[in-house]
mmCIF file of C-alpha atoms in Angstrom:
data_model
loop_
_atom_site.group_PDB
_atom_site.id
_atom_site.type_symbol
_atom_site.label_atom_id
_atom_site.label_comp_id
_atom_site.label_asym_id
_atom_site.label_seq_id
_atom_site.Cartn_x
_atom_site.Cartn_y
_atom_site.Cartn_z
ATOM 1 C CA MET A 99 0.046 0.098 0.057
ATOM 2 C CA PHE A 100 3.116 2.114 0.730
ATOM 3 C CA ARG A 101 4.873 0.955 -1.868
ATOM 4 C CA ARG A 102 3.155 2.128 -4.383
ATOM 5 C CA PRO A 103 3.291 5.856 -4.174
ATOM 6 C CA VAL A 104 7.362 5.704 -3.233
ATOM 7 C CA LEU A 105 7.429 4.045 -6.805
ATOM 8 C CA GLN A 106 5.601 6.569 -8.531
ATOM 9 C CA VAL A 107 7.655 9.318 -6.649
ATOM 10 C CA LEU A 108 10.693 7.314 -7.386
ATOM 11 C CA HIS A 109 10.207 7.073 -11.068
ATOM 12 C CA GLN A 110 9.084 10.957 -11.174
ATOM 13 C CA PHE A 111 12.268 11.866 -10.302
ATOM 14 C CA VAL A 112 14.529 9.552 -12.389
ATOM 15 C CA ARG A 113 12.439 10.623 -15.700
ATOM 16 C CA HIS A 114 13.257 13.984 -14.567
ATOM 17 C CA ALA A 115 16.486 13.890 -13.599
ATOM 18 C CA SER A 116 17.006 12.127 -16.994
ATOM 19 C CA GLU A 117 15.164 14.913 -18.763
ATOM 20 C CA ALA A 118 17.902 17.337 -16.938
ATOM 21 C CA ALA A 119 21.179 15.353 -18.208
ATOM 22 C CA ALA A 120 19.329 14.975 -21.379
ATOM 23 C CA SER A 121 19.294 18.817 -21.752
ATOM 24 C CA LEU A 122 22.976 18.931 -20.881
ATOM 25 C CA ILE A 123 24.568 16.564 -23.589
ATOM 26 C CA LEU A 124 26.710 19.046 -25.896
ATOM 27 C CA GLU A 125 25.911 18.508 -29.694
ATOM 28 C CA ARG A 126 29.021 18.214 -31.993
ATOM 29 C CA SER A 127 29.885 21.166 -34.289
ATOM 30 C CA LEU A 128 32.761 21.830 -36.403
ATOM 31 C CA ASN A 129 34.919 25.200 -36.595
ATOM 32 C CA ARG A 130 37.369 24.405 -39.774
ATOM 33 C CA VAL A 131 39.344 26.972 -41.754
ATOM 34 C CA GLN A 132 41.233 25.479 -44.976
ATOM 35 C CA LEU A 133 43.597 28.490 -46.235
ATOM 36 C CA LEU A 134 45.705 28.386 -49.559
ATOM 37 C CA GLY A 135 47.796 31.450 -49.947
ATOM 38 C CA ARG A 136 51.000 33.794 -49.314
ATOM 39 C CA VAL A 137 52.430 35.157 -46.431
ATOM 40 C CA GLY A 138 51.808 38.783 -46.193
ATOM 41 C CA GLN A 139 54.434 39.656 -43.542
ATOM 42 C CA ASP A 140 57.305 38.082 -41.438
ATOM 43 C CA PRO A 141 56.009 36.321 -38.475
ATOM 44 C CA VAL A 142 56.082 37.824 -34.672
ATOM 45 C CA LEU A 143 56.558 36.445 -31.494
ATOM 46 C CA ARG A 144 54.532 37.763 -28.770
ATOM 47 C CA GLN A 145 53.930 36.797 -24.850
ATOM 48 C CA ALA A 146 51.713 38.754 -22.770
ATOM 49 C CA GLU A 147 52.460 38.254 -19.226
ATOM 50 C CA GLY A 148 50.968 35.500 -17.790
ATOM 51 C CA LYS A 149 50.021 33.936 -21.077
ATOM 52 C CA ASN A 150 51.363 31.596 -23.743
ATOM 53 C CA PRO A 151 53.714 32.816 -26.592
ATOM 54 C CA VAL A 152 51.961 32.949 -29.705
ATOM 55 C CA THR A 153 53.550 33.335 -33.159
ATOM 56 C CA ILE A 154 51.429 35.686 -35.338
ATOM 57 C CA PHE A 155 51.530 36.672 -39.461
ATOM 58 C CA SER A 156 49.328 37.843 -42.105
ATOM 59 C CA LEU A 157 48.198 35.621 -44.969
ATOM 60 C CA ALA A 158 46.535 36.986 -48.217
ATOM 61 C CA THR A 159 43.794 34.636 -50.450
ATOM 62 C CA ASN A 160 42.455 35.679 -53.862
ATOM 63 C CA GLU A 161 39.488 35.157 -55.294
ATOM 64 C CA MET A 162 39.185 36.000 -59.335
ATOM 65 C CA TRP A 163 36.488 35.941 -61.557
ATOM 66 C CA ARG A 164 35.522 37.184 -65.088
ATOM 67 C CA SER A 165 33.194 39.693 -65.338
ATOM 68 C CA GLY A 166 31.520 41.053 -68.818
ATOM 69 C CA GLU A 167 28.355 40.219 -70.578
ATOM 70 C CA SER A 168 29.657 37.413 -72.482
ATOM 71 C CA GLU A 169 29.167 33.861 -70.736
ATOM 72 C CA ALA A 170 31.837 32.348 -73.364
ATOM 73 C CA TYR A 171 34.778 31.427 -70.701
ATOM 74 C CA GLN A 172 37.566 33.183 -72.676
ATOM 75 C CA MET A 173 35.393 36.672 -72.620
ATOM 76 C CA GLY A 174 35.898 39.252 -69.981
ATOM 77 C CA ASP A 175 37.815 41.056 -67.877
ATOM 78 C CA VAL A 176 39.252 38.779 -65.048
ATOM 79 C CA SER A 177 38.587 40.709 -61.633
ATOM 80 C CA GLN A 178 40.350 39.562 -58.354
ATOM 81 C CA LYS A 179 39.822 40.524 -54.504
ATOM 82 C CA THR A 180 42.707 39.830 -51.996
ATOM 83 C CA THR A 181 41.178 38.883 -48.138
ATOM 84 C CA TRP A 182 43.804 38.908 -45.510
ATOM 85 C CA HIS A 183 43.830 36.635 -42.679
ATOM 86 C CA ARG A 184 45.325 36.809 -39.416
ATOM 87 C CA ILE A 185 47.041 33.759 -38.509
ATOM 88 C CA SER A 186 47.940 33.067 -34.670
ATOM 89 C CA VAL A 187 49.779 29.798 -33.555
ATOM 90 C CA PHE A 188 49.900 28.956 -30.543
ATOM 91 C CA ARG A 189 50.620 25.204 -30.203
ATOM 92 C CA PRO A 190 54.646 24.981 -29.110
ATOM 93 C CA GLY A 191 56.163 22.770 -31.987
ATOM 94 C CA LEU A 192 54.147 24.502 -34.390
ATOM 95 C CA ARG A 193 54.892 27.992 -32.862
ATOM 96 C CA ASP A 194 58.454 27.693 -32.973
ATOM 97 C CA VAL A 195 58.763 25.896 -36.984
ATOM 98 C CA ALA A 196 56.544 28.815 -37.857
ATOM 99 C CA TYR A 197 58.406 31.624 -36.290
ATOM 100 C CA GLN A 198 61.752 30.009 -37.650
ATOM 101 C CA TYR A 199 60.231 29.427 -41.096
ATOM 102 C CA VAL A 200 57.696 30.950 -42.457
ATOM 103 C CA ARG A 201 58.420 34.298 -44.245
ATOM 104 C CA LYS A 202 56.823 36.814 -46.471
ATOM 105 C CA GLY A 203 56.341 36.008 -49.821
ATOM 106 C CA SER A 204 55.744 32.255 -48.487
ATOM 107 C CA ARG A 205 53.085 30.049 -50.062
ATOM 108 C CA ILE A 206 51.811 28.095 -46.992
ATOM 109 C CA TYR A 207 48.600 25.784 -46.496
ATOM 110 C CA VAL A 208 47.149 26.808 -42.860
ATOM 111 C CA GLU A 209 44.711 24.612 -41.037
ATOM 112 C CA GLY A 210 42.669 25.728 -37.920
ATOM 113 C CA LYS A 211 39.596 27.153 -36.739
ATOM 114 C CA ILE A 212 38.084 30.693 -36.605
ATOM 115 C CA ASP A 213 37.940 32.724 -33.900
ATOM 116 C CA TYR A 214 36.020 35.951 -32.758
ATOM 117 C CA GLY A 215 37.268 37.937 -30.307
ATOM 118 C CA GLU A 216 37.678 41.846 -28.646
ATOM 119 C CA TYR A 217 40.591 43.747 -27.629
ATOM 120 C CA MET A 218 41.378 47.194 -25.852
ATOM 121 C CA ASP A 219 43.550 48.899 -28.287
ATOM 122 C CA LYS A 220 46.372 51.690 -26.668
ATOM 123 C CA ASN A 221 43.297 54.275 -26.348
ATOM 124 C CA ASN A 222 41.273 52.286 -24.911
ATOM 125 C CA VAL A 223 38.899 51.738 -27.255
ATOM 126 C CA ARG A 224 36.995 48.283 -27.292
ATOM 127 C CA ARG A 225 37.925 46.768 -31.183
ATOM 128 C CA GLN A 226 36.934 43.143 -32.589
ATOM 129 C CA ALA A 227 39.544 41.044 -34.182
ATOM 130 C CA THR A 228 38.683 38.033 -36.244
ATOM 131 C CA THR A 229 41.820 35.496 -36.274
ATOM 132 C CA ILE A 230 42.710 31.910 -37.246
ATOM 133 C CA ILE A 231 44.044 29.732 -34.307
ATOM 134 C CA ALA A 232 46.538 27.415 -36.698
ATOM 135 C CA ASP A 233 46.398 23.771 -36.253
ATOM 136 C CA ASN A 234 48.723 22.567 -39.169
ATOM 137 C CA ILE A 235 50.773 24.427 -41.406
ATOM 138 C CA ILE A 236 52.272 23.018 -44.795
ATOM 139 C CA PHE A 237 55.083 24.612 -46.601
ATOM 140 C CA LEU A 238 54.394 24.554 -50.323
ATOM 141 C CA SER A 239 57.263 26.763 -51.958
ATOM 142 C CA ASP A 240 60.094 28.769 -50.756
ATOM 143 C CA GLN A 241 59.615 32.382 -50.580
ATOM 144 C CA THR A 242 61.420 33.538 -53.683
ATOM 145 C CA LYS A 243 64.432 31.413 -54.701
ATOM 146 C CA GLU A 244 67.625 34.073 -54.782
ATOM 147 C CA LYS A 245 69.114 34.134 -58.503
ATOM 148 C CA GLU A 246 72.417 32.773 -58.497
#
């Protein structure tokens, strides 16, 4: 007689707890970026007080298209848009390799994730920054080979 209401209360509690736990389950998501371009500046190594060091450089990617009235592939002017990306490398081994070997003009492939952040500039104005946090860098060519 007393056993039945206790089981009902216990069942309600377990059901509520399992629903709460289900709402805490994290969904899988994806934040991946792949860039292929040329380095715009030699990397710099920065370390803020109490924070991990980071190697930073810029990377240019180009988008090209033909414009004009004709739909023929050969007709029309070629237009180009260059987009600049700020690359940050935090991983210790990769950070050191990037600082040592990435050079202005190098053609590289970067894999990583995109990060949106804020910082205060030297005039105490809040600024927004978009950064690519690099997980992998593949060197595709030397900067420019010197003529002998």
